[in-house]
Short mmCIF file of C-alpha atoms in Angstrom, two decimals:
data_model
loop_
_atom_site.label_atom_id
_atom_site.label_comp_id
_atom_site.label_asym_id
_atom_site.label_seq_id
_atom_site.Cartn_x
_atom_site.Cartn_y
_atom_site.Cartn_z
CA MET A 273 -16.30 28.79 -14.86
CA GLY A 274 -16.70 25.99 -12.27
CA GLU A 275 -14.02 25.32 -9.70
CA ASN A 276 -13.17 21.95 -11.27
CA GLU A 277 -12.63 23.39 -14.72
CA ALA A 278 -9.19 24.48 -15.89
CA PRO A 279 -8.60 27.42 -18.19
CA VAL A 280 -8.54 26.34 -21.82
CA SER A 281 -4.87 27.34 -22.16
CA ASP A 282 -3.90 25.10 -19.21
CA ARG A 283 -6.17 22.15 -19.85
CA ARG A 284 -4.24 18.86 -19.95
CA GLY A 285 -5.27 15.67 -21.66
CA PHE A 286 -5.22 12.29 -19.96
CA LEU A 287 -2.05 11.10 -21.70
CA ARG A 288 -0.28 14.31 -20.76
CA LEU A 289 -1.34 13.80 -17.15
CA LEU A 290 -0.01 10.25 -17.15
CA TRP A 291 3.31 11.47 -18.50
CA GLY A 292 3.24 14.25 -15.92
CA MET A 293 3.04 11.65 -13.15
CA ILE A 294 6.41 10.42 -14.41
CA ALA A 295 8.17 13.63 -15.37
CA HIS A 296 6.60 16.26 -13.08
CA PRO A 297 4.65 14.48 -10.31
CA ARG A 298 4.35 17.42 -7.89
CA ASN A 299 3.10 19.86 -10.50
CA THR A 300 0.75 17.23 -11.94
CA LEU A 301 -0.71 16.24 -8.56
CA LYS A 302 -1.24 19.90 -7.72
CA TYR A 303 -3.06 20.41 -11.02
CA LEU A 304 -5.20 17.32 -10.42
CA ASN A 305 -6.09 18.40 -6.89
CA GLU A 306 -7.04 21.93 -7.91
CA ARG A 307 -8.34 21.77 -11.47
CA ALA A 308 -9.11 18.19 -12.58
CA LYS A 309 -10.80 16.54 -9.64
CA SER A 310 -13.26 14.56 -11.74
CA LEU A 311 -10.65 12.65 -13.78
CA TRP A 312 -9.70 10.14 -11.08
CA TRP A 313 -11.94 7.44 -12.55
CA LEU A 314 -9.67 7.13 -15.63
CA PRO A 315 -6.56 5.95 -13.73
CA ALA A 316 -8.88 3.87 -11.54
CA LEU A 317 -10.19 2.08 -14.63
CA LEU A 318 -6.65 1.51 -15.88
CA ALA A 319 -5.59 0.15 -12.49
CA VAL A 320 -8.53 -2.28 -12.43
CA LEU A 321 -7.72 -3.46 -15.95
CA MET A 322 -4.04 -4.02 -15.18
CA ALA A 323 -4.86 -5.82 -11.94
CA VAL A 324 -7.07 -8.32 -13.78
CA LEU A 325 -5.07 -8.77 -17.01
CA PRO A 326 -2.17 -10.74 -15.44
CA VAL A 327 -4.71 -13.10 -13.86
CA VAL A 328 -6.40 -13.72 -17.20
CA ALA A 329 -3.08 -14.05 -19.07
CA GLY A 330 -1.76 -16.60 -16.59
CA ALA A 331 -4.99 -18.60 -16.27
CA PRO A 332 -3.89 -21.56 -18.48
CA LEU A 333 -0.57 -21.83 -16.67
CA THR A 334 -2.25 -21.56 -13.27
CA ALA A 335 -4.70 -24.30 -14.22
CA GLU A 336 -1.85 -26.60 -15.23
CA GLN A 337 0.02 -25.99 -11.98
CA ALA A 338 -3.15 -26.58 -9.97
CA ARG A 339 -3.74 -29.90 -11.74
CA GLU A 340 -0.19 -31.02 -11.04
CA ALA A 341 -0.40 -30.02 -7.39
CA VAL A 342 -3.74 -31.76 -6.76
CA LEU A 343 -2.71 -34.92 -8.59
CA ALA A 344 0.59 -35.06 -6.75
CA SER A 345 -1.22 -34.65 -3.42
CA GLN A 346 -3.80 -37.33 -4.22
CA GLU A 347 -1.18 -39.75 -5.54
CA ARG A 348 0.84 -39.24 -2.37
CA ILE A 349 -2.22 -40.03 -0.24
CA ALA A 350 -3.12 -43.01 -2.42
CA GLU A 351 0.44 -44.33 -2.15
CA GLN A 352 0.33 -44.06 1.64
CA GLN A 353 -2.98 -45.96 1.66
CA GLY A 354 -1.72 -48.59 -0.78
CA THR A 355 -4.26 -47.72 -3.47
CA GLU A 356 -4.07 -46.25 -6.97
CA LEU A 357 -6.04 -43.45 -8.62
CA SER A 358 -8.29 -44.47 -11.48
CA GLU A 359 -8.46 -42.53 -14.74
CA GLU A 360 -11.98 -41.41 -13.83
CA GLN A 361 -10.79 -40.00 -10.50
CA ARG A 362 -7.93 -38.20 -12.23
CA ALA A 363 -10.26 -36.65 -14.80
CA GLN A 364 -12.72 -35.60 -12.11
CA MET A 365 -10.05 -33.85 -10.04
CA GLU A 366 -8.53 -32.16 -13.08
CA GLY A 367 -11.97 -30.83 -14.03
CA MET A 368 -12.53 -29.44 -10.54
CA VAL A 369 -9.23 -27.57 -10.21
CA ALA A 370 -9.33 -26.28 -13.80
CA SER A 371 -12.73 -24.64 -13.36
CA PRO A 372 -12.82 -21.08 -14.79
CA LEU A 373 -14.46 -19.95 -11.55
CA LEU A 374 -11.42 -21.02 -9.53
CA ILE A 375 -8.77 -20.04 -12.05
CA VAL A 376 -10.09 -16.76 -13.46
CA VAL A 377 -13.29 -15.41 -11.90
CA PHE A 378 -12.50 -15.68 -8.19
CA PRO A 379 -8.87 -14.48 -8.50
CA ALA A 380 -9.97 -11.56 -10.70
CA ILE A 381 -12.67 -10.57 -8.21
CA GLY A 382 -10.15 -10.93 -5.40
CA ALA A 383 -7.70 -8.66 -7.22
CA LEU A 384 -10.43 -6.07 -7.81
CA VAL A 385 -11.70 -6.15 -4.23
CA GLY A 386 -8.14 -5.99 -2.87
CA LEU A 387 -7.42 -2.99 -5.08
CA VAL A 388 -10.46 -1.03 -3.86
CA ILE A 389 -9.81 -1.97 -0.23
CA GLY A 390 -6.21 -0.85 -0.66
CA TRP A 391 -7.29 2.54 -1.99
CA ILE A 392 -9.78 3.08 0.83
CA THR A 393 -7.36 1.90 3.52
CA TRP A 394 -4.54 4.08 2.28
CA SER A 395 -6.81 7.11 1.89
CA GLY A 396 -8.26 6.75 5.39
CA SER A 397 -4.86 6.13 6.95
CA LEU A 398 -3.30 9.13 5.21
CA TYR A 399 -6.23 11.30 6.22
CA LEU A 400 -6.04 10.35 9.92
CA ALA A 401 -2.24 10.48 10.12
CA GLY A 402 -2.11 13.75 8.20
CA MET A 403 -4.61 15.37 10.55
CA VAL A 404 -2.54 14.24 13.54
CA PHE A 405 0.55 15.86 12.02
CA GLY A 406 -1.28 19.11 11.38
CA GLY A 407 -2.37 18.63 7.79
CA ARG A 408 -5.71 19.80 6.42
CA SER A 409 -7.59 18.12 3.59
CA THR A 410 -10.56 15.86 2.86
CA PHE A 411 -10.89 12.11 2.49
CA GLY A 412 -12.08 12.57 -1.09
CA ALA A 413 -9.00 14.58 -2.08
CA LEU A 414 -6.71 11.95 -0.60
CA PHE A 415 -8.66 9.13 -2.24
CA ARG A 416 -8.24 10.75 -5.65
CA THR A 417 -4.55 11.29 -4.96
CA VAL A 418 -4.07 7.66 -3.90
CA VAL A 419 -5.74 6.45 -7.10
CA TRP A 420 -3.44 8.60 -9.23
CA THR A 421 -0.35 7.47 -7.32
CA TRP A 422 -1.24 3.87 -8.22
CA TRP A 423 0.09 4.65 -11.71
CA PRO A 424 3.36 2.66 -11.16
CA TYR A 425 1.31 -0.47 -10.49
CA VAL A 426 -0.54 0.07 -13.76
CA LEU A 427 2.78 -0.09 -15.57
CA ARG A 428 3.80 -3.12 -13.52
CA GLY A 429 0.60 -4.95 -14.46
CA LEU A 430 1.23 -4.20 -18.12
CA LEU A 431 4.79 -5.51 -17.92
CA GLN A 432 3.70 -8.62 -16.02
CA THR A 433 1.05 -9.39 -18.63
CA GLY A 434 3.60 -8.97 -21.41
CA TYR A 435 6.08 -11.23 -19.61
CA ILE A 436 3.51 -14.01 -19.08
CA LEU A 437 2.29 -13.91 -22.68
CA GLY A 438 5.80 -13.58 -24.11
CA THR A 439 7.54 -16.30 -22.07
CA GLY A 440 4.68 -18.67 -21.28
CA GLN A 441 5.71 -18.64 -17.61
CA LEU A 442 4.12 -17.34 -14.43
CA ILE A 443 5.93 -14.84 -12.23
CA THR A 444 6.86 -17.17 -9.39
CA ASN A 445 9.21 -14.95 -7.36
CA PRO A 446 7.96 -11.36 -7.56
CA GLY A 447 9.90 -8.47 -6.08
CA LEU A 448 12.89 -9.46 -3.99
CA SER A 449 11.47 -12.82 -2.88
CA GLY A 450 13.87 -14.60 -5.22
CA LEU A 451 16.67 -13.69 -2.81
CA VAL A 452 15.37 -16.12 -0.19
CA SER A 453 13.39 -18.66 -2.17
CA ARG A 454 12.98 -20.17 -5.58
CA ALA A 455 10.07 -21.83 -7.33
CA PRO A 456 10.12 -25.45 -6.09
CA SER A 457 8.54 -28.31 -7.95
CA VAL A 458 5.37 -29.90 -6.64
CA GLU A 459 7.33 -32.90 -5.33
CA GLU A 460 9.76 -30.61 -3.50
CA MET A 461 6.89 -28.70 -1.93
CA PHE A 462 5.50 -31.87 -0.36
CA ALA A 463 8.89 -33.32 0.55
CA ALA A 464 10.27 -30.16 2.20
CA PRO A 465 7.63 -27.47 2.79
CA PRO A 466 9.03 -23.98 3.54
CA SER A 467 9.34 -22.91 7.17
CA LEU A 468 7.10 -20.26 8.72
CA GLY A 469 9.96 -17.75 8.81
CA GLN A 470 10.79 -18.37 5.16
CA LEU A 471 7.13 -17.93 4.19
CA ALA A 472 6.86 -14.63 6.08
CA LEU A 473 10.16 -13.27 4.75
CA SER A 474 9.37 -14.34 1.20
CA SER A 475 5.91 -12.75 1.40
CA PHE A 476 7.44 -9.52 2.71
CA LEU A 477 10.16 -9.34 0.07
CA ALA A 478 7.68 -10.18 -2.71
CA GLN A 479 6.08 -6.77 -2.18
CA ILE A 480 9.32 -4.82 -2.53
CA ASP A 481 10.27 -3.69 -6.02
CA LEU A 482 11.00 -0.48 -7.91
CA PHE A 483 7.29 0.07 -8.55
CA LEU A 484 6.55 0.03 -4.82
CA LEU A 485 9.29 2.57 -4.13
CA TRP A 486 7.99 4.74 -6.96
CA ARG A 487 4.42 4.55 -5.62
CA LEU A 488 5.49 5.44 -2.08
CA ALA A 489 7.48 8.39 -3.40
CA LEU A 490 4.45 9.62 -5.35
CA MET A 491 2.28 9.24 -2.25
CA ALA A 492 4.70 11.32 -0.20
CA VAL A 493 4.58 14.02 -2.88
CA GLY A 494 0.79 13.79 -2.88
CA VAL A 495 0.63 14.25 0.90
CA VAL A 496 2.84 17.34 0.61
CA VAL A 497 0.61 18.79 -2.10
CA VAL A 498 -2.83 17.84 -0.76
CA MET A 499 -2.29 18.17 3.00
CA ARG A 500 0.34 20.93 2.80
CA LEU A 501 2.77 19.16 5.10
CA ARG A 502 6.54 19.31 5.10
CA ARG A 503 8.40 16.67 3.11
CA ARG A 504 9.85 14.93 6.16
CA LYS A 505 6.45 14.58 7.78
CA ALA A 506 4.95 13.27 4.53
CA ILE A 507 7.71 10.67 4.14
CA ALA A 508 7.34 9.58 7.77
CA ILE A 509 3.56 9.22 7.38
CA VAL A 510 3.77 7.20 4.16
CA LEU A 511 6.52 4.87 5.40
CA GLY A 512 4.79 4.37 8.75
CA ILE A 513 1.49 3.46 7.11
CA TRP A 514 3.23 1.13 4.66
CA LEU A 515 5.03 -0.72 7.47
CA LEU A 516 1.79 -1.04 9.44
CA LEU A 517 -0.29 -2.27 6.50
CA THR A 518 2.47 -4.61 5.34
CA GLY A 519 2.72 -6.13 8.81
CA LEU A 520 -1.04 -6.67 8.93
CA GLY A 521 -0.93 -8.15 5.42
CA LEU A 522 1.57 -10.78 6.58
CA LEU A 523 -0.80 -12.13 9.23
CA PRO A 524 -2.71 -14.46 6.83
CA THR A 525 0.61 -15.92 5.65
CA VAL A 526 1.78 -16.50 9.24
CA VAL A 527 -1.55 -18.01 10.32
CA GLY A 528 -1.66 -20.19 7.19
CA GLY A 529 1.90 -21.37 7.82
CA LEU A 530 1.08 -22.25 11.43
CA PHE A 531 -2.03 -24.15 10.35
CA SER A 532 -0.10 -26.06 7.67
CA GLY A 533 2.55 -26.98 10.22
CA MET A 534 -0.10 -28.28 12.61
CA VAL A 535 -1.73 -30.34 9.87
CA ALA A 536 1.62 -31.74 8.73
CA GLY A 537 2.43 -32.74 12.29
CA ILE A 538 -0.74 -34.76 12.72
#
């Protein structure tokens, strides 16, 4: 019997493993690390699907919002210049912003690339930090563990897709971002754009929800199981990496806010 094969009496199906990630995460992650190393592609496929589905489900709504934003911007410019948009110009701009490439293809590819980069970044960071703290494992084992601990985000993607299809509305204030901001209209966005601090805080809070906390908890359990570290060390590693990666992820928002402020001041 190969090292990746489990005894017949202890062999677990995929659905049982998914339930195990909810009910018995430590036992399940230990089983996956020791006896079912080749199954990581199944949760990876689910994660990819649930990262793309909300984009596809919200495509018509996104296209409508994009049309409104572009038309409002052009009408504002035309009003300042004392001109008026023709019907042909309106139709041309609506066709450009409603392109499937811009609304579906590019965002879906971006979500997929971001997902893979996230897995690799987390796996490499956990590997390096774990080695520093005295853990012993391989990058491959941590990569498989990271993919499995993405299970909460699979459920979140499913719920987001159901919400968009059921309500006909986009999720405008994810996570805790609704505590500091609300979804302004296009006119309000141009009249009073959010400050740099509000953008950064809103972007930070948007990432915080129950699914994030669940994922971080699963990662800490995975570090304990795979790298054989104490719980406190595992928690410190996971939280430290999350804070670092979150801070780096806010840089595009900060730079974009600074650039927008410079443009608005011209």
